Coordinates of C-alpha atoms and ligand atoms in Angstrom, one line a residue:
M1 CA -61.7 55.7 -28.6
H2 CA -65.2 57.3 -28.8
K3 CA -67.3 56.0 -31.6
L4 CA -68.3 58.0 -34.6
K5 CA -71.9 59.3 -34.7
P6 CA -72.9 59.0 -38.3
E7 CA -76.5 60.3 -37.7
E8 CA -74.9 63.5 -36.5
I9 CA -72.4 63.6 -39.4
K10 CA -75.3 63.2 -41.9
K11 CA -76.7 66.5 -40.8
D12 CA -73.7 68.3 -42.2
F13 CA -74.5 66.9 -45.7
P14 CA -77.3 68.8 -47.3
I15 CA -77.8 66.2 -50.1
F16 CA -79.4 63.9 -47.5
E17 CA -82.3 66.3 -47.1
Q18 CA -83.9 65.0 -50.3
E19 CA -85.6 61.7 -51.0
I20 CA -84.6 59.4 -53.8
N21 CA -87.5 57.5 -55.4
G22 CA -89.6 58.3 -52.4
R23 CA -87.1 56.8 -49.9
R24 CA -84.3 58.2 -47.7
L25 CA -81.0 58.1 -49.6
A26 CA -78.7 55.2 -48.7
Y27 CA -75.6 56.4 -50.5
L28 CA -73.3 53.4 -50.9
D29 CA -71.2 54.5 -53.9
N30 CA -68.4 56.3 -52.0
G31 CA -65.7 54.4 -54.1
A32 CA -66.9 56.4 -57.1
T33 CA -67.2 59.8 -55.4
T34 CA -68.2 61.1 -51.9
L35 CA -70.7 63.7 -50.8
K36 CA -69.9 67.2 -49.5
P37 CA -70.4 68.7 -46.1
V38 CA -71.5 72.3 -45.7
Q39 CA -68.0 73.0 -44.3
V40 CA -66.5 72.3 -47.7
L41 CA -69.3 74.1 -49.7
E42 CA -68.9 77.1 -47.4
A43 CA -65.1 77.2 -47.7
V44 CA -65.4 77.2 -51.5
Y45 CA -68.1 79.9 -51.4
N46 CA -66.1 82.1 -49.0
Y47 CA -63.0 81.8 -51.2
N48 CA -65.0 82.8 -54.3
T49 CA -66.6 85.7 -52.5
R50 CA -63.6 87.0 -50.5
A51 CA -60.3 86.0 -51.9
Y52 CA -60.8 85.1 -55.6
G53 CA -57.9 85.9 -57.9
N54 CA -55.3 84.3 -60.1
P55 CA -52.5 83.2 -57.7
H56 CA -48.8 83.8 -58.1
R57 CA -49.4 86.7 -60.5
G58 CA -50.7 90.1 -59.4
A59 CA -49.5 92.4 -56.7
H60 CA -53.1 93.2 -55.9
Q61 CA -54.9 92.1 -52.8
L62 CA -57.2 89.5 -54.3
S63 CA -54.4 87.7 -56.1
I64 CA -52.3 87.8 -53.0
R65 CA -55.2 86.3 -51.0
A66 CA -55.7 83.6 -53.6
T67 CA -52.0 82.8 -53.4
E68 CA -52.2 82.5 -49.6
E69 CA -55.3 80.3 -49.8
Y70 CA -53.7 78.0 -52.4
E71 CA -50.4 77.6 -50.6
S72 CA -52.1 77.1 -47.3
A73 CA -54.1 74.2 -48.9
R74 CA -50.8 72.7 -50.0
E75 CA -49.5 73.0 -46.4
R76 CA -52.7 71.3 -45.3
V77 CA -52.1 68.4 -47.7
K78 CA -48.5 68.1 -46.5
K79 CA -49.7 67.7 -42.9
F80 CA -52.5 65.4 -43.7
I81 CA -50.2 62.8 -45.2
N82 CA -47.1 63.8 -43.2
A83 CA -44.9 64.8 -46.2
G84 CA -41.5 66.2 -45.4
S85 CA -42.0 69.5 -47.3
A86 CA -44.6 71.4 -49.3
E87 CA -42.3 71.2 -52.3
E88 CA -43.2 67.5 -52.5
I89 CA -46.9 68.3 -52.9
V90 CA -48.1 68.9 -56.5
F91 CA -51.7 69.6 -57.3
T92 CA -53.3 67.9 -60.3
R93 CA -56.9 67.4 -61.4
N94 CA -57.2 63.8 -60.0
T95 CA -55.5 60.5 -59.5
T96 CA -55.6 59.8 -63.2
E97 CA -53.7 62.9 -64.1
S98 CA -51.3 62.3 -61.2
I99 CA -50.4 58.9 -62.5
N100 CA -50.2 60.1 -66.1
L101 CA -47.8 62.9 -65.0
I102 CA -45.5 60.4 -63.2
A103 CA -45.6 57.8 -65.9
H104 CA -44.6 60.5 -68.5
S105 CA -42.0 62.4 -66.5
F106 CA -40.5 59.6 -64.4
G107 CA -40.6 57.5 -67.5
K108 CA -38.8 60.1 -69.6
A109 CA -36.0 60.5 -67.0
F110 CA -35.6 56.9 -65.8
V111 CA -37.1 54.2 -67.9
E112 CA -35.1 52.5 -70.6
E113 CA -35.5 49.7 -73.1
G114 CA -35.8 46.3 -71.3
D115 CA -36.7 47.9 -67.9
E116 CA -39.6 46.4 -66.1
I117 CA -42.7 48.2 -64.9
V118 CA -44.6 46.1 -62.3
L119 CA -48.4 46.5 -61.6
A120 CA -51.0 44.4 -59.8
I121 CA -53.7 42.7 -61.9
S122 CA -56.3 44.5 -59.7
E123 CA -55.4 48.0 -60.9
H124 CA -57.9 50.6 -62.0
H125 CA -57.4 51.5 -65.7
S126 CA -55.9 54.8 -64.6
N127 CA -53.0 52.8 -63.2
I128 CA -52.6 50.6 -66.3
L129 CA -53.0 52.7 -69.4
P130 CA -50.3 55.3 -68.7
W131 CA -47.8 52.5 -68.1
Q132 CA -48.9 50.6 -71.2
R133 CA -48.1 53.7 -73.3
L134 CA -44.8 54.2 -71.5
A135 CA -43.9 50.5 -72.0
A136 CA -44.7 50.8 -75.8
E137 CA -42.7 54.1 -76.1
K138 CA -39.6 52.9 -74.3
K139 CA -39.8 49.2 -75.2
A140 CA -40.0 48.4 -71.5
V141 CA -41.8 45.3 -70.2
L142 CA -45.1 45.5 -68.3
K143 CA -45.5 42.8 -65.6
Y144 CA -48.4 42.0 -63.3
M145 CA -48.5 40.6 -59.8
Y146 CA -51.5 38.3 -59.6
I147 CA -53.8 37.9 -56.6
N148 CA -54.7 34.6 -54.9
E149 CA -58.2 33.2 -54.2
D150 CA -58.5 35.5 -51.2
G151 CA -57.9 38.6 -53.4
R152 CA -54.4 39.1 -51.9
I153 CA -50.9 39.3 -53.4
S154 CA -48.5 36.9 -51.7
L155 CA -45.0 37.6 -50.6
E156 CA -43.8 34.9 -53.1
E157 CA -45.6 36.7 -55.9
I158 CA -44.0 40.0 -54.8
R159 CA -40.5 38.5 -54.8
K160 CA -41.1 36.7 -58.1
K161 CA -42.3 39.7 -60.0
I162 CA -40.2 42.5 -58.6
T163 CA -36.8 41.6 -59.8
S164 CA -33.6 43.6 -60.4
K165 CA -34.9 44.7 -63.8
A166 CA -37.8 46.6 -62.2
K167 CA -37.6 50.4 -62.4
I168 CA -41.0 51.2 -61.0
V169 CA -43.8 49.4 -59.2
S170 CA -47.2 51.0 -59.3
I171 CA -50.0 49.6 -57.1
A172 CA -53.2 50.7 -55.4
H173 CA -53.1 50.8 -51.6
M174 CA -56.7 49.6 -51.6
S175 CA -58.4 47.9 -54.6
N176 CA -61.5 49.7 -55.7
V177 CA -63.2 46.4 -56.7
L178 CA -62.2 43.9 -54.0
G179 CA -61.5 46.2 -51.2
T180 CA -58.2 44.4 -50.6
I181 CA -55.6 46.4 -48.7
H182 CA -52.5 45.4 -50.5
P183 CA -49.3 44.7 -48.5
I184 CA -47.6 47.9 -49.7
E185 CA -45.1 48.0 -46.8
E186 CA -43.7 44.7 -48.0
I187 CA -43.8 45.8 -51.6
I188 CA -42.0 49.1 -50.9
A189 CA -39.4 47.3 -48.7
H190 CA -38.7 44.7 -51.4
A191 CA -38.7 47.2 -54.3
H192 CA -36.3 49.5 -52.5
K193 CA -33.9 46.6 -51.7
I194 CA -33.6 45.9 -55.5
G195 CA -33.5 49.6 -56.4
A196 CA -37.0 50.1 -57.9
K197 CA -39.2 53.1 -57.1
V198 CA -42.8 52.7 -55.9
L199 CA -46.0 54.6 -56.7
I200 CA -48.9 54.0 -54.5
D201 CA -52.4 54.8 -55.9
G202 CA -54.1 56.1 -52.8
A203 CA -57.4 57.0 -54.5
Q204 CA -59.3 54.5 -52.2
S205 CA -57.1 54.6 -49.1
T206 CA -56.3 58.3 -48.4
P207 CA -60.0 59.1 -47.6
H208 CA -60.4 56.1 -45.2
I209 CA -57.2 55.3 -43.4
K210 CA -54.4 57.4 -41.9
V211 CA -51.6 57.7 -44.4
D212 CA -48.0 58.7 -43.4
V213 CA -46.0 58.9 -46.6
Q214 CA -42.7 59.2 -44.7
Q215 CA -43.3 56.2 -42.6
L216 CA -44.4 54.2 -45.6
D217 CA -41.3 55.4 -47.5
A218 CA -43.4 55.6 -50.7
D219 CA -41.6 57.4 -53.6
F220 CA -45.0 58.6 -54.9
Y221 CA -48.4 58.7 -53.4
V222 CA -51.4 60.0 -55.3
F223 CA -55.1 60.6 -54.7
S224 CA -58.2 62.5 -55.6
G225 CA -60.1 65.2 -53.6
H226 CA -63.6 64.1 -54.7
K227 CA -63.3 60.7 -53.0
M228 CA -62.6 62.4 -49.6
L229 CA -65.4 65.0 -49.3
G230 CA -63.6 67.5 -51.5
P231 CA -64.4 69.0 -54.9
M232 CA -64.0 67.2 -58.2
G233 CA -61.0 68.5 -60.3
I234 CA -58.4 68.6 -57.6
G235 CA -55.9 65.8 -57.1
V236 CA -52.5 65.3 -55.4
I237 CA -49.1 63.9 -56.1
Y238 CA -46.8 63.4 -53.2
G239 CA -43.3 62.7 -54.6
K240 CA -39.9 62.5 -52.9
K241 CA -38.1 65.7 -53.7
A242 CA -34.9 64.0 -54.8
I243 CA -36.9 62.1 -57.5
L244 CA -39.2 65.0 -58.6
E245 CA -36.2 67.2 -59.1
K246 CA -34.8 64.9 -61.7
M247 CA -38.1 64.6 -63.6
P248 CA -38.9 66.9 -66.6
P249 CA -42.1 68.9 -66.6
F250 CA -45.3 67.3 -67.9
L251 CA -47.3 70.2 -69.2
M252 CA -45.6 73.3 -70.5
G253 CA -46.9 76.9 -70.2
G254 CA -47.5 79.7 -67.8
D255 CA -46.6 79.6 -64.1
M256 CA -44.1 76.8 -64.4
I257 CA -41.2 78.8 -65.8
E258 CA -38.3 80.9 -64.6
Y259 CA -37.1 82.5 -67.9
V260 CA -38.4 82.1 -71.4
Y261 CA -36.3 82.8 -74.5
E262 CA -37.3 82.5 -78.2
D263 CA -36.0 79.0 -78.4
H264 CA -35.7 77.6 -74.9
A265 CA -36.8 78.1 -71.3
S266 CA -35.8 77.4 -67.7
F267 CA -38.3 76.1 -65.2
A268 CA -39.6 77.2 -61.9
P269 CA -38.6 75.2 -58.8
L270 CA -40.7 72.4 -57.2
P271 CA -43.6 72.1 -57.0
Y272 CA -44.4 74.7 -59.6
T273 CA -42.4 72.8 -62.3
F274 CA -45.4 70.5 -62.5
E275 CA -48.2 73.1 -62.2
A276 CA -48.6 74.8 -65.6
G277 CA -51.4 77.2 -66.2
T278 CA -54.1 78.6 -63.9
Q279 CA -54.8 76.0 -61.2
N280 CA -57.9 74.9 -59.4
V281 CA -57.6 77.1 -56.4
E282 CA -61.2 76.7 -55.2
G283 CA -60.7 72.9 -55.5
A284 CA -57.6 73.1 -53.3
V285 CA -59.4 75.3 -50.8
G286 CA -62.3 72.8 -50.7
L287 CA -59.8 69.9 -50.2
R288 CA -58.3 71.8 -47.3
A289 CA -61.7 72.1 -45.7
A290 CA -62.4 68.4 -46.4
M291 CA -59.1 67.4 -44.7
D292 CA -60.0 69.6 -41.7
Y293 CA -63.3 67.8 -41.5
L294 CA -61.8 64.3 -41.8
E295 CA -59.2 65.0 -39.2
K296 CA -61.6 66.6 -36.8
T297 CA -63.8 63.5 -37.1
G298 CA -60.8 61.3 -36.7
L299 CA -59.5 58.9 -39.4
D300 CA -59.0 56.1 -36.8
K301 CA -62.7 56.4 -36.0
I302 CA -63.7 56.5 -39.6
E303 CA -61.7 53.3 -40.3
A304 CA -63.2 51.6 -37.3
H305 CA -66.7 52.7 -38.2
E306 CA -66.4 51.4 -41.8
K307 CA -65.0 48.0 -40.5
E308 CA -68.1 47.7 -38.3
L309 CA -70.4 48.4 -41.3
V310 CA -68.5 45.9 -43.5
E311 CA -68.8 43.2 -40.8
Y312 CA -72.5 43.9 -40.3
A313 CA -73.2 43.8 -44.1
L314 CA -70.9 40.8 -44.8
D315 CA -72.5 38.7 -42.1
R316 CA -76.0 39.3 -43.5
M317 CA -75.0 39.0 -47.2
L318 CA -73.2 35.7 -46.5
S319 CA -76.3 34.3 -45.0
L320 CA -78.1 34.6 -48.4
S321 CA -77.3 31.6 -50.5
Y322 CA -77.5 33.4 -53.8
V323 CA -75.1 36.1 -52.9
N324 CA -71.4 35.7 -53.9
I325 CA -68.8 37.9 -52.3
Q326 CA -65.5 38.9 -54.0
G327 CA -62.3 39.7 -52.2
P328 CA -60.8 38.8 -48.8
K329 CA -63.1 37.3 -46.1
D330 CA -60.7 38.4 -43.4
L331 CA -61.8 41.9 -42.3
N332 CA -58.2 43.0 -41.5
M333 CA -57.3 42.7 -45.1
R334 CA -60.1 44.8 -46.5
G335 CA -61.4 48.3 -46.3
G336 CA -65.0 49.5 -46.7
I337 CA -65.8 48.1 -50.1
I338 CA -67.8 44.9 -50.9
S339 CA -68.1 43.7 -54.5
F340 CA -70.7 40.9 -55.0
T341 CA -72.8 39.1 -57.6
I342 CA -76.3 37.6 -57.3
D343 CA -77.1 34.3 -59.0
D344 CA -79.2 34.7 -62.1
A345 CA -79.1 38.6 -61.9
H346 CA -77.0 41.0 -63.9
P347 CA -75.1 43.4 -61.7
H348 CA -76.7 46.4 -63.6
D349 CA -80.2 45.0 -62.9
V350 CA -79.2 44.7 -59.2
A351 CA -78.1 48.3 -59.1
T352 CA -81.3 49.5 -60.9
I353 CA -83.6 47.6 -58.5
L354 CA -81.6 48.9 -55.5
D355 CA -82.0 52.4 -56.9
S356 CA -85.8 52.1 -56.6
Y357 CA -85.2 51.5 -52.9
G358 CA -83.2 54.7 -52.6
V359 CA -79.9 52.8 -52.5
A360 CA -77.0 54.1 -54.6
V361 CA -74.5 51.4 -55.6
R362 CA -72.1 51.0 -58.5
A363 CA -72.3 48.1 -61.0
G364 CA -70.0 47.2 -63.9
H365 CA -66.3 46.4 -64.4
H366 CA -65.3 49.3 -62.1
C367 CA -62.6 50.4 -64.7
A368 CA -60.7 47.2 -63.9
Q369 CA -61.2 45.0 -66.9
P370 CA -58.0 43.0 -66.6
L371 CA -59.1 42.0 -63.1
M372 CA -62.6 41.1 -64.2
R373 CA -61.1 38.9 -67.0
Y374 CA -58.7 37.3 -64.4
L375 CA -61.7 36.6 -62.1
N376 CA -63.8 35.4 -65.1
L377 CA -66.6 37.8 -64.2
P378 CA -68.3 40.2 -66.6
A379 CA -69.2 42.6 -63.9
T380 CA -70.1 43.0 -60.2
S381 CA -72.2 45.2 -58.0
R382 CA -70.4 47.1 -55.3
I383 CA -71.2 48.9 -52.1
S384 CA -68.7 51.2 -50.6
F385 CA -69.0 53.0 -47.2
Y386 CA -67.9 56.3 -45.7
L387 CA -68.3 58.2 -42.4
Y388 CA -71.9 59.1 -42.9
N389 CA -73.2 55.6 -43.5
T390 CA -75.3 53.9 -40.9
K391 CA -76.6 50.4 -40.2
E392 CA -79.9 51.7 -41.4
D393 CA -78.3 52.3 -44.8
V394 CA -77.2 48.6 -44.8
D395 CA -80.6 47.4 -43.8
Q396 CA -82.2 49.4 -46.6
F397 CA -79.7 47.9 -49.0
L398 CA -80.5 44.4 -47.7
E399 CA -84.2 45.0 -48.0
G400 CA -83.7 45.8 -51.7
L401 CA -81.2 43.0 -52.2
K402 CA -83.6 40.4 -50.9
K403 CA -86.2 41.5 -53.5
V404 CA -83.9 41.4 -56.5
R405 CA -84.5 37.8 -57.5
K406 CA -88.2 38.1 -57.0
W407 CA -88.2 41.2 -59.3
L408 CA -86.5 39.2 -61.9
G409 CA -89.0 36.3 -61.7
Y410 CA -87.1 33.8 -59.5
G411 CA -88.7 32.3 -56.5
S412 CA -86.4 33.6 -53.8
Ligands
7TS1 N1 -57.4 54.6 -58.8 C1 -58.3 53.9 -58.1 C2 -57.9 52.8 -57.2 C3 -59.6 54.3 -58.2 O1 -60.5 53.7 -57.5 C4 -60.0 55.4 -59.1 C5 -61.4 55.8 -59.3 C6 -59.0 56.0 -59.8 C7 -57.7 55.6 -59.7 C8 -59.3 57.2 -60.7 O2 -59.7 58.3 -59.9 P1 -60.1 59.6 -60.6 O3 -60.4 60.5 -59.5 O4 -58.9 60.1 -61.4 O5 -61.2 59.3 -61.6 N2 -62.4 54.8 -59.0 C9 -63.7 54.8 -59.3 C10 -64.5 53.8 -58.9 O6 -64.2 52.7 -58.3 N3 -65.8 54.0 -59.3 O7 -65.8 55.2 -60.0 C11 -64.5 55.7 -60.0

């Protein structure tokens, strides 16, 4: 396998042409959102200047072209994650909306009093709050799988928490705080054995590792375009057709109907049942271009490149006595995310000091307060890699990191 050339890749991303605080930009906040290559920007521009219209409506050329663009983006998503059919791909605004839709509609159709909904303690709030509401509405029971000291969920924990009362298990493929890649194959196999469905939150995984939803046998797989070089405001649900067909619509309105009468209506077939109102066509077109870019680059290469950067960064961070790393130490169990704390320094101060070195990192609870409480941490700082990051970015980060304690008045 040829190695990725991040310096070449960077040239496709105009945002790197500017300096930040007088330094080259070391963008290490890819877990929050990713930057856009010209190929994505141009695809959106070309759509808006050549094919813009409201899809699925008019007989005129622009509407027809917009419909073709939108549906070709759906086909692209289907191929990217190897779904069985385009009917199983629903466009949403983001991962958050995807999970809300499923919690609402799957919950309405399938969840009853006393049923159990199983999550992991490391979930993003987007994969907790919709289930809390469903549990309250249906008098269902919310249960959590807890992680061990290494940031992992053990097989015993999976078997203990996913019992015959479970209706749905919802878990991130990769934790946005710890970088842990959860054992979703084992979770899916076990859940299916006892008759529960599984939703995988792929917000942090789809951009970085090859996902094959049929091979995984996930019932639902969701993700956001803006974390994989695409535009904000476009997200995806993959759902098995046999399950989606039994779920009622989430939003009601135009484009998702078949016939409407004064007092009732019938609905359009999949996937349109779940796409009410005018959709984000330019977002879908941008996502299609992003997927083209990622596949052309090679997801296997991207994954290997990020592993190399994590190893390079972890080695050097671990040699600093005042740096504490969260999550698995075993590289095979984590993706391109490292959360850490520095003795005597608040994570927000760390992020602010790093910013003055041109290094963009995230600090805070990372929308995972139950995990933070479980780990007994108020917050962490986090670096997260992508295909355009280089060892030079890591060195720039380390340069700033080594100055943090001095800035705050400590000796070293
Ligand atoms: N699930 C996971 C695992 C996430 O990491 C995020 C966003 C979401 C869901 C929500 O995605 P959205 O596109 O709907 O907002 N995570 C982060 C993060 O770690 N820093 O900023 C956003």
